[in-house]
Amino acid sequence: MQSARLIEQPPGYAVSDLRSEQEQARALREAEAARLRAEHRALVARIAGARDRAAFAALFAHFGPRIKALMIRAGADHAQADDLAQDVMLTVWRKIDLYHPARGSVQGWIFTIARNARIDRLRRGSARPYEDVEALELASDTPDGEEGVLSSEICEHVGAAIATLPDDQRTIIEYAYAHDLSQTQIARRLELPLGTVKSRMRLAYGRLKDRLEELR
Amino acid sequence: MNVLHHLDDATILRYASGDLDEAFAVVVASHLAMCPACRRAVRLAEELGGSLLEDTEETALAPRALEQVLARLDTPAPAPRLAEAEPGDVPQPLRRYIGPRLDDVPWKTVAPGIRRHRIRTGSASPLYMLHIGPGKAVPEHGHGGAEMTLILSGAYSDALGRFGPGDIADLDEHVEHQPRVEPGAPCICLVATERPTRFKGLVSRLLQPLVGI
Ligand SMILES: [Zn+2]
């Protein structure tokens, strides 16, 4: 195991090693994340190919508790969040043939299904506009040709790119996605004018997009 | 379609994270139906959601959760909804509100040369379509809140440039503009506005019925 190297420090360990050690730790995290993503793609392929229930159980064990946490932060109680986690993963099972690796990662796809469930069920809103766009994309044989392909190279660097954002921008991104806060709620929570939240969002996404599209 | 005016980055992030209400989501989705570049930008923004979902702390599921969901795998799924195949010039996400053809919209005249059709949604933000005659100018107006305008047919110009089919004017409340429709053909557009929190004065109050609120 690579990680053993990090735990057993050589006796002459010096401050100057710290930087490279942090870099090593980050490299390890990224390698682990890449391994997980590959594993999720393999699980999805097994479900799509053979309706493999063991593969589904593994995917459920990984994403179920995360979806539940997301729903609780969005205002669901435990029972409701359990229901929603099950429903989202049931949708994953039913729509498995619609997952296309060229369009993005498994975690990104599952996020969209969870988001739509959250809008429909917790917000009493409508996820139909999202579903219509999805149906349009599916109607075209290729994922928008070259333009539509999100390479695994890009997907694998999303987490690292988020980590490089300045704190004030990263916080807003996390509030928006992981805490289901609206722009107005974020402004209130951070005691900032709405315009400031908007411009930080714009800066954050602009920066992420630039970084990631360089990998295209 | 040669789209020149795209969604604001903050809007892409809000759409991907699920923060837009139905009226705005319909306008964004209709632009996406016409714009591969913004579709890609949205998918990238959805990857942010995927990454944050992956990194989120976990909440333990109910003890029998796996058993329960496995038992549901064989229950028949509702039939998948297929994309509307009927020919028409209305973008797919708008069709469930007004049908496939712009010619069939039941316009109501609200001012000389300006017709409007309100669309009912589940959200508080007004959503409506405007049909503005050739050469006609909409009086200069600011907004009580954000305003999003998607051009479906024809074209107009204002200080921000020329807006033709597929283009979207994604404006926050500080922008004032005075669109003028090009001669030759009417301009048909889809508009979502935030319910204004304040009325600036008599002039804007007079304009409210005109611009749709
Ligand atoms: Zn666009």
Short mmCIF file of C-alpha atoms and ligand atoms in Angstrom, two decimals:
data_model
loop_
_atom_site.label_atom_id
_atom_site.label_comp_id
_atom_site.label_asym_id
_atom_site.label_seq_id
_atom_site.Cartn_x
_atom_site.Cartn_y
_atom_site.Cartn_z
CA MET A 1 0.00 0.00 0.00
CA GLN A 2 1.19 3.44 -0.92
CA SER A 3 -0.33 5.00 2.16
CA ALA A 4 2.11 3.17 4.43
CA ARG A 5 4.85 5.46 3.18
CA LEU A 6 2.99 8.42 4.59
CA ILE A 7 2.53 6.99 8.03
CA GLU A 8 6.07 5.74 8.55
CA GLN A 9 8.08 8.93 8.56
CA PRO A 10 11.81 8.63 8.01
CA PRO A 11 13.81 9.67 11.10
CA GLY A 12 15.29 12.73 9.41
CA TYR A 13 11.83 14.14 8.66
CA ALA A 14 12.11 17.90 8.07
CA VAL A 15 9.72 20.81 7.57
CA SER A 16 10.84 21.09 3.97
CA ASP A 17 9.24 17.70 3.33
CA LEU A 18 5.85 19.01 4.37
CA ARG A 19 4.88 20.44 1.03
CA SER A 20 5.70 17.33 -0.89
CA GLU A 21 3.89 15.35 1.77
CA GLN A 22 0.72 17.41 1.29
CA GLU A 23 1.07 16.90 -2.42
CA GLN A 24 1.47 13.18 -1.87
CA ALA A 25 -1.63 13.11 0.30
CA ARG A 26 -3.59 14.94 -2.37
CA ALA A 27 -2.26 12.61 -5.06
CA LEU A 28 -3.37 9.66 -2.92
CA ARG A 29 -6.87 11.11 -2.45
CA GLU A 30 -7.15 11.71 -6.17
CA ALA A 31 -5.97 8.20 -6.98
CA GLU A 32 -8.57 6.82 -4.57
CA ALA A 33 -11.30 8.99 -6.10
CA ALA A 34 -10.31 7.82 -9.59
CA ARG A 35 -10.41 4.19 -8.42
CA LEU A 36 -13.91 4.72 -7.01
CA ARG A 37 -15.16 6.35 -10.20
CA ALA A 38 -13.84 3.44 -12.27
CA GLU A 39 -15.50 1.04 -9.86
CA HIS A 40 -18.84 2.88 -10.17
CA ARG A 41 -18.65 2.77 -13.96
CA ALA A 42 -18.00 -0.97 -13.75
CA LEU A 43 -20.97 -1.45 -11.39
CA VAL A 44 -23.24 0.51 -13.73
CA ALA A 45 -22.04 -1.59 -16.68
CA ARG A 46 -22.88 -4.79 -14.74
CA ILE A 47 -26.35 -3.51 -13.90
CA ALA A 48 -26.99 -2.39 -17.48
CA GLY A 49 -25.58 -5.59 -18.97
CA ALA A 50 -27.02 -8.26 -16.68
CA ARG A 51 -29.43 -6.59 -14.25
CA ASP A 52 -26.83 -7.54 -11.64
CA ARG A 53 -28.41 -7.11 -8.18
CA ALA A 54 -25.15 -7.48 -6.28
CA ALA A 55 -23.73 -4.61 -8.34
CA PHE A 56 -26.82 -2.55 -7.54
CA ALA A 57 -26.48 -3.35 -3.83
CA ALA A 58 -22.88 -2.12 -3.93
CA LEU A 59 -23.89 1.11 -5.66
CA PHE A 60 -26.74 1.56 -3.17
CA ALA A 61 -24.39 1.04 -0.22
CA HIS A 62 -22.17 3.81 -1.55
CA PHE A 63 -24.66 6.41 -2.73
CA GLY A 64 -27.71 5.70 -0.55
CA PRO A 65 -26.25 7.24 2.66
CA ARG A 66 -24.94 10.23 0.71
CA ILE A 67 -28.29 10.91 -0.92
CA LYS A 68 -29.97 10.58 2.45
CA ALA A 69 -27.57 13.16 3.94
CA LEU A 70 -28.30 15.50 1.03
CA MET A 71 -32.06 15.19 1.54
CA ILE A 72 -31.81 15.82 5.28
CA ARG A 73 -29.86 18.99 4.65
CA ALA A 74 -32.56 19.97 2.16
CA GLY A 75 -35.17 19.73 4.92
CA ALA A 76 -36.39 16.11 4.84
CA ASP A 77 -36.85 14.15 8.07
CA HIS A 78 -35.15 10.76 8.43
CA ALA A 79 -38.05 8.67 7.17
CA GLN A 80 -38.63 10.90 4.18
CA ALA A 81 -34.90 11.03 3.40
CA ASP A 82 -34.78 7.21 3.51
CA ASP A 83 -37.69 7.04 1.08
CA LEU A 84 -36.07 9.54 -1.24
CA ALA A 85 -32.72 7.71 -1.18
CA GLN A 86 -34.53 4.51 -2.14
CA ASP A 87 -36.55 6.23 -4.85
CA VAL A 88 -33.48 7.88 -6.37
CA MET A 89 -31.62 4.58 -6.49
CA LEU A 90 -34.67 2.83 -7.92
CA THR A 91 -34.66 5.45 -10.69
CA VAL A 92 -30.96 4.68 -11.24
CA TRP A 93 -31.90 0.99 -11.69
CA ARG A 94 -34.72 1.79 -14.09
CA LYS A 95 -32.83 4.36 -16.15
CA ILE A 96 -29.53 2.50 -16.16
CA ASP A 97 -29.56 2.10 -19.95
CA LEU A 98 -29.68 5.87 -20.30
CA TYR A 99 -26.35 6.42 -18.55
CA HIS A 100 -23.69 7.31 -21.07
CA PRO A 101 -20.07 7.57 -19.80
CA ALA A 102 -19.22 10.16 -22.47
CA ARG A 103 -21.77 12.53 -20.91
CA GLY A 104 -20.15 12.53 -17.48
CA SER A 105 -19.39 10.54 -14.35
CA VAL A 106 -21.73 8.15 -12.52
CA GLN A 107 -21.69 10.43 -9.46
CA GLY A 108 -22.67 13.42 -11.63
CA TRP A 109 -25.54 11.44 -13.16
CA ILE A 110 -26.79 10.25 -9.77
CA PHE A 111 -26.58 13.82 -8.50
CA THR A 112 -28.96 14.95 -11.26
CA ILE A 113 -31.48 12.23 -10.36
CA ALA A 114 -31.28 13.23 -6.68
CA ARG A 115 -31.63 16.90 -7.58
CA ASN A 116 -34.74 16.21 -9.67
CA ALA A 117 -36.28 14.17 -6.84
CA ARG A 118 -35.52 16.98 -4.43
CA ILE A 119 -37.23 19.53 -6.69
CA ASP A 120 -40.28 17.34 -7.28
CA ARG A 121 -40.73 16.04 -3.77
CA LEU A 122 -39.21 18.51 -1.31
CA ARG A 123 -39.65 21.75 -3.21
CA ARG A 124 -43.04 20.90 -4.67
CA GLY A 125 -41.59 22.23 -7.88
CA SER A 126 -41.23 20.66 -11.28
CA ALA A 127 -38.25 18.75 -12.63
CA ARG A 128 -39.89 18.49 -16.04
CA PRO A 129 -37.74 21.13 -17.74
CA TYR A 130 -34.70 19.04 -16.75
CA GLU A 131 -36.31 15.85 -18.00
CA ASP A 132 -37.18 17.47 -21.33
CA VAL A 133 -33.57 18.51 -21.87
CA GLU A 134 -32.43 15.00 -20.96
CA ALA A 135 -34.92 13.48 -23.40
CA LEU A 136 -33.62 15.76 -26.15
CA GLU A 137 -30.05 14.72 -25.49
CA LEU A 138 -31.02 11.08 -25.55
CA ALA A 139 -32.88 11.53 -28.82
CA SER A 140 -29.61 12.46 -30.54
CA ASP A 141 -27.48 9.33 -31.10
CA THR A 142 -24.20 10.88 -30.09
CA PRO A 143 -23.85 13.02 -26.98
CA ASP A 144 -23.87 16.28 -28.97
CA GLY A 145 -20.91 15.11 -31.04
CA GLU A 146 -17.54 16.38 -29.85
CA GLU A 147 -19.10 19.29 -28.04
CA GLY A 148 -21.09 17.11 -25.69
CA VAL A 149 -18.35 14.78 -24.52
CA LEU A 150 -17.17 15.36 -20.97
CA SER A 151 -13.98 13.33 -20.87
CA SER A 152 -13.14 11.27 -17.80
CA GLU A 153 -10.01 13.45 -17.68
CA ILE A 154 -12.26 16.44 -16.93
CA CYS A 155 -14.54 14.59 -14.52
CA GLU A 156 -11.58 13.32 -12.53
CA HIS A 157 -10.29 16.80 -11.87
CA VAL A 158 -13.54 18.38 -10.68
CA GLY A 159 -12.86 17.72 -7.00
CA ALA A 160 -9.31 19.05 -7.23
CA ALA A 161 -10.54 22.14 -9.08
CA ILE A 162 -13.14 22.86 -6.37
CA ALA A 163 -10.40 22.50 -3.75
CA THR A 164 -8.36 25.27 -5.39
CA LEU A 165 -11.15 27.85 -5.13
CA PRO A 166 -10.72 30.63 -2.57
CA ASP A 167 -12.69 29.86 0.61
CA ASP A 168 -15.38 32.48 0.02
CA GLN A 169 -16.20 31.05 -3.40
CA ARG A 170 -15.96 27.41 -2.38
CA THR A 171 -18.34 27.98 0.54
CA ILE A 172 -20.99 29.36 -1.81
CA ILE A 173 -20.63 26.41 -4.18
CA GLU A 174 -20.99 23.99 -1.26
CA TYR A 175 -24.03 25.80 0.11
CA ALA A 176 -25.71 25.77 -3.30
CA TYR A 177 -25.16 22.10 -4.09
CA ALA A 178 -24.68 20.22 -0.86
CA HIS A 179 -26.90 22.27 1.44
CA ASP A 180 -29.61 23.08 -1.07
CA LEU A 181 -29.58 26.75 -0.12
CA SER A 182 -31.04 29.27 -2.54
CA GLN A 183 -29.04 32.30 -3.57
CA THR A 184 -31.14 34.40 -1.20
CA GLN A 185 -30.61 32.00 1.72
CA ILE A 186 -26.86 31.99 1.08
CA ALA A 187 -26.83 35.79 1.14
CA ARG A 188 -28.72 35.78 4.42
CA ARG A 189 -26.55 33.13 6.02
CA LEU A 190 -23.29 34.82 5.04
CA GLU A 191 -24.71 38.29 5.73
CA LEU A 192 -23.76 39.43 2.26
CA PRO A 193 -25.67 41.45 -0.33
CA LEU A 194 -27.36 39.24 -2.93
CA GLY A 195 -25.27 40.87 -5.66
CA THR A 196 -22.07 39.77 -3.93
CA VAL A 197 -23.27 36.16 -3.75
CA LYS A 198 -24.18 36.30 -7.44
CA SER A 199 -20.83 37.68 -8.47
CA ARG A 200 -18.95 35.12 -6.35
CA MET A 201 -20.96 32.33 -7.95
CA ARG A 202 -20.14 33.74 -11.35
CA LEU A 203 -16.43 33.99 -10.48
CA ALA A 204 -16.33 30.52 -8.97
CA TYR A 205 -18.00 28.80 -11.89
CA GLY A 206 -16.02 30.83 -14.44
CA ARG A 207 -12.79 29.80 -12.78
CA LEU A 208 -13.76 26.13 -12.53
CA LYS A 209 -14.88 26.05 -16.13
CA ASP A 210 -11.62 27.60 -17.35
CA ARG A 211 -9.53 25.16 -15.34
CA LEU A 212 -11.48 22.11 -16.39
CA GLU A 213 -11.96 23.00 -20.04
CA GLU A 214 -8.17 23.30 -20.36
CA LEU A 215 -8.16 19.50 -19.96
CA ARG A 216 -10.52 19.05 -22.86
CA MET B 1 -28.73 28.09 -35.09
CA ASN B 2 -26.02 30.64 -34.41
CA VAL B 3 -26.44 31.56 -30.77
CA LEU B 4 -24.51 34.66 -29.69
CA HIS B 5 -25.96 35.42 -26.25
CA HIS B 6 -25.73 32.69 -23.65
CA LEU B 7 -26.67 31.98 -20.06
CA ASP B 8 -24.84 33.79 -17.30
CA ASP B 9 -22.41 31.55 -15.37
CA ALA B 10 -24.30 32.18 -12.13
CA THR B 11 -27.52 31.04 -13.84
CA ILE B 12 -25.88 27.83 -15.06
CA LEU B 13 -24.80 27.07 -11.52
CA ARG B 14 -28.24 27.83 -10.10
CA TYR B 15 -29.96 25.69 -12.72
CA ALA B 16 -27.58 22.77 -12.15
CA SER B 17 -27.96 22.94 -8.38
CA GLY B 18 -31.75 23.18 -8.64
CA ASP B 19 -32.20 26.74 -7.38
CA LEU B 20 -34.36 28.17 -10.19
CA ASP B 21 -38.13 28.17 -9.91
CA GLU B 22 -40.25 26.66 -12.66
CA ALA B 23 -40.69 29.85 -14.73
CA PHE B 24 -36.94 30.46 -14.98
CA ALA B 25 -36.13 26.76 -15.36
CA VAL B 26 -38.44 26.59 -18.41
CA VAL B 27 -36.67 29.55 -20.07
CA VAL B 28 -33.23 28.07 -19.30
CA ALA B 29 -34.26 24.60 -20.52
CA SER B 30 -35.67 26.11 -23.72
CA HIS B 31 -32.36 27.85 -24.37
CA LEU B 32 -30.54 24.58 -23.65
CA ALA B 33 -32.73 22.87 -26.24
CA MET B 34 -31.24 25.29 -28.79
CA CYS B 35 -27.67 25.61 -27.47
CA PRO B 36 -25.17 22.71 -27.26
CA ALA B 37 -22.54 24.99 -25.68
CA CYS B 38 -24.72 25.78 -22.67
CA ARG B 39 -25.80 22.12 -22.41
CA ARG B 40 -22.16 21.24 -22.00
CA ALA B 41 -21.68 24.02 -19.43
CA VAL B 42 -24.66 22.67 -17.44
CA ARG B 43 -23.26 19.14 -17.48
CA LEU B 44 -19.97 20.45 -16.19
CA ALA B 45 -21.85 22.27 -13.41
CA GLU B 46 -23.68 19.01 -12.63
CA GLU B 47 -20.30 17.34 -12.20
CA LEU B 48 -19.68 19.80 -9.36
CA GLY B 49 -22.81 18.42 -7.74
CA GLY B 50 -21.54 14.88 -8.29
CA SER B 51 -18.21 15.69 -6.69
CA LEU B 52 -19.83 17.34 -3.67
CA LEU B 53 -22.27 14.43 -3.32
CA GLU B 54 -19.31 12.08 -3.31
CA ASP B 55 -17.51 14.12 -0.64
CA THR B 56 -20.52 14.65 1.59
CA GLU B 57 -20.65 12.94 4.96
CA GLU B 58 -22.94 9.93 5.06
CA THR B 59 -26.13 9.44 7.04
CA ALA B 60 -26.81 5.80 7.92
CA LEU B 61 -29.83 4.35 6.12
CA ALA B 62 -32.68 2.64 7.94
CA PRO B 63 -31.68 -0.95 8.84
CA ARG B 64 -33.88 -2.61 6.21
CA ALA B 65 -33.27 -0.07 3.43
CA LEU B 66 -31.32 -2.38 1.12
CA GLU B 67 -33.82 -5.21 1.58
CA GLN B 68 -36.71 -2.85 0.83
CA VAL B 69 -35.20 -1.34 -2.28
CA LEU B 70 -34.19 -4.75 -3.65
CA ALA B 71 -37.79 -5.89 -3.21
CA ARG B 72 -38.92 -2.97 -5.35
CA LEU B 73 -36.56 -3.61 -8.28
CA ASP B 74 -39.02 -5.88 -10.07
CA THR B 75 -42.06 -3.66 -9.75
CA PRO B 76 -42.95 -2.37 -13.20
CA ALA B 77 -41.61 1.09 -14.00
CA PRO B 78 -43.86 3.78 -15.38
CA ALA B 79 -43.50 3.97 -19.16
CA PRO B 80 -40.70 6.34 -20.18
CA ARG B 81 -41.89 9.54 -21.75
CA LEU B 82 -40.50 9.93 -25.24
CA ALA B 83 -39.55 13.25 -26.76
CA GLU B 84 -42.45 14.82 -28.67
CA ALA B 85 -42.02 13.84 -32.29
CA GLU B 86 -44.63 16.24 -33.63
CA PRO B 87 -43.09 18.86 -35.93
CA GLY B 88 -43.09 22.45 -34.73
CA ASP B 89 -41.03 25.51 -33.97
CA VAL B 90 -41.51 25.55 -30.19
CA PRO B 91 -38.57 24.22 -28.13
CA GLN B 92 -39.37 20.95 -26.39
CA PRO B 93 -39.43 22.19 -22.76
CA LEU B 94 -42.01 24.85 -23.70
CA ARG B 95 -44.31 22.49 -25.60
CA ARG B 96 -46.09 21.12 -22.57
CA TYR B 97 -47.24 24.68 -21.89
CA ILE B 98 -48.15 26.00 -25.36
CA GLY B 99 -48.00 23.04 -27.77
CA PRO B 100 -45.62 22.60 -30.70
CA ARG B 101 -46.41 25.61 -32.91
CA LEU B 102 -45.89 29.35 -32.33
CA ASP B 103 -48.77 30.02 -34.76
CA ASP B 104 -51.22 28.48 -32.29
CA VAL B 105 -50.43 30.77 -29.34
CA PRO B 106 -53.62 32.57 -28.17
CA TRP B 107 -52.23 36.12 -28.09
CA LYS B 108 -53.92 39.03 -26.37
CA THR B 109 -53.13 42.59 -27.43
CA VAL B 110 -51.83 44.62 -24.47
CA ALA B 111 -50.60 47.75 -26.31
CA PRO B 112 -50.38 48.82 -29.94
CA GLY B 113 -48.13 46.33 -31.70
CA ILE B 114 -47.54 44.30 -28.53
CA ARG B 115 -49.30 41.03 -27.81
CA ARG B 116 -48.85 38.83 -24.80
CA HIS B 117 -49.67 35.31 -23.67
CA ARG B 118 -49.35 34.46 -20.00
CA ILE B 119 -48.22 30.95 -19.11
CA ARG B 120 -49.39 29.39 -15.89
CA THR B 121 -46.72 27.60 -13.86
CA GLY B 122 -46.41 26.35 -10.30
CA SER B 123 -43.99 29.15 -9.41
CA ALA B 124 -44.55 32.70 -8.21
CA SER B 125 -42.39 34.25 -10.96
CA PRO B 126 -44.48 35.35 -13.94
CA LEU B 127 -43.78 33.54 -17.23
CA TYR B 128 -45.16 34.92 -20.46
CA MET B 129 -44.59 35.26 -24.18
CA LEU B 130 -44.44 38.51 -26.10
CA HIS B 131 -45.18 39.11 -29.77
CA ILE B 132 -43.77 42.50 -30.73
CA GLY B 133 -44.45 44.00 -34.14
CA PRO B 134 -41.70 44.77 -36.68
CA GLY B 135 -39.84 48.01 -35.96
CA LYS B 136 -41.59 48.39 -32.65
CA ALA B 137 -39.73 49.52 -29.52
CA VAL B 138 -40.60 48.34 -26.03
CA PRO B 139 -40.46 51.41 -23.76
CA GLU B 140 -37.28 51.68 -21.74
CA HIS B 141 -37.64 49.75 -18.53
CA GLY B 142 -35.63 48.52 -15.61
CA HIS B 143 -36.77 45.53 -13.62
CA GLY B 144 -37.97 44.96 -10.12
CA GLY B 145 -35.88 41.79 -10.22
CA ALA B 146 -34.00 39.54 -12.61
CA GLU B 147 -35.44 39.07 -16.10
CA MET B 148 -34.69 36.39 -18.63
CA THR B 149 -35.76 36.72 -22.26
CA LEU B 150 -35.32 33.99 -24.86
CA ILE B 151 -35.85 34.88 -28.52
CA LEU B 152 -37.89 32.26 -30.36
CA SER B 153 -38.43 34.08 -33.66
CA GLY B 154 -37.43 37.41 -35.21
CA ALA B 155 -34.86 39.69 -33.63
CA TYR B 156 -34.41 42.85 -31.60
CA SER B 157 -31.51 45.09 -30.75
CA ASP B 158 -30.72 47.11 -27.66
CA ALA B 159 -27.61 48.52 -25.97
CA LEU B 160 -26.46 44.92 -25.30
CA GLY B 161 -26.45 43.94 -28.96
CA ARG B 162 -28.59 42.04 -31.43
CA PHE B 163 -30.73 39.19 -30.15
CA GLY B 164 -31.96 36.60 -32.66
CA PRO B 165 -33.51 33.11 -32.37
CA GLY B 166 -31.90 31.08 -29.58
CA ASP B 167 -30.27 34.10 -27.96
CA ILE B 168 -31.01 34.74 -24.32
CA ALA B 169 -30.86 38.03 -22.42
CA ASP B 170 -30.07 36.96 -18.88
CA LEU B 171 -30.29 40.24 -16.98
CA ASP B 172 -30.18 41.17 -13.34
CA GLU B 173 -32.26 43.91 -11.80
CA HIS B 174 -29.76 46.69 -12.43
CA VAL B 175 -29.97 46.58 -16.21
CA GLU B 176 -32.26 48.99 -18.00
CA HIS B 177 -32.85 48.44 -21.66
CA GLN B 178 -34.99 49.51 -24.57
CA PRO B 179 -35.29 46.72 -27.10
CA ARG B 180 -36.28 47.65 -30.65
CA VAL B 181 -37.53 44.92 -32.97
CA GLU B 182 -35.91 44.72 -36.41
CA PRO B 183 -38.07 45.71 -39.37
CA GLY B 184 -39.57 42.98 -41.52
CA ALA B 185 -40.80 40.41 -39.02
CA PRO B 186 -42.26 40.38 -35.52
CA CYS B 187 -40.16 39.23 -32.58
CA ILE B 188 -41.55 36.40 -30.47
CA CYS B 189 -39.91 35.83 -27.13
CA LEU B 190 -40.34 33.93 -23.88
CA VAL B 191 -39.85 35.94 -20.69
CA ALA B 192 -39.54 35.08 -17.02
CA THR B 193 -39.32 37.84 -14.43
CA GLU B 194 -38.88 37.86 -10.71
CA ARG B 195 -41.84 39.28 -8.94
CA PRO B 196 -40.69 42.82 -8.28
CA THR B 197 -40.10 43.75 -4.67
CA ARG B 198 -40.59 47.44 -5.35
CA PHE B 199 -42.11 49.74 -7.91
CA LYS B 200 -39.82 52.58 -8.81
CA GLY B 201 -42.44 55.13 -9.64
CA LEU B 202 -45.42 56.04 -11.71
CA VAL B 203 -43.75 55.26 -15.02
CA SER B 204 -42.72 51.75 -14.10
CA ARG B 205 -46.11 51.19 -12.52
CA LEU B 206 -47.73 52.13 -15.80
CA LEU B 207 -45.37 49.78 -17.58
CA GLN B 208 -46.17 46.80 -15.38
CA PRO B 209 -49.21 45.67 -17.39
CA LEU B 210 -47.19 46.14 -20.55
CA VAL B 211 -44.19 44.06 -19.60
CA GLY B 212 -46.37 41.47 -18.08
CA ILE B 213 -46.61 41.63 -14.34
ZN ZN C 1 -26.11 29.07 -24.78
#
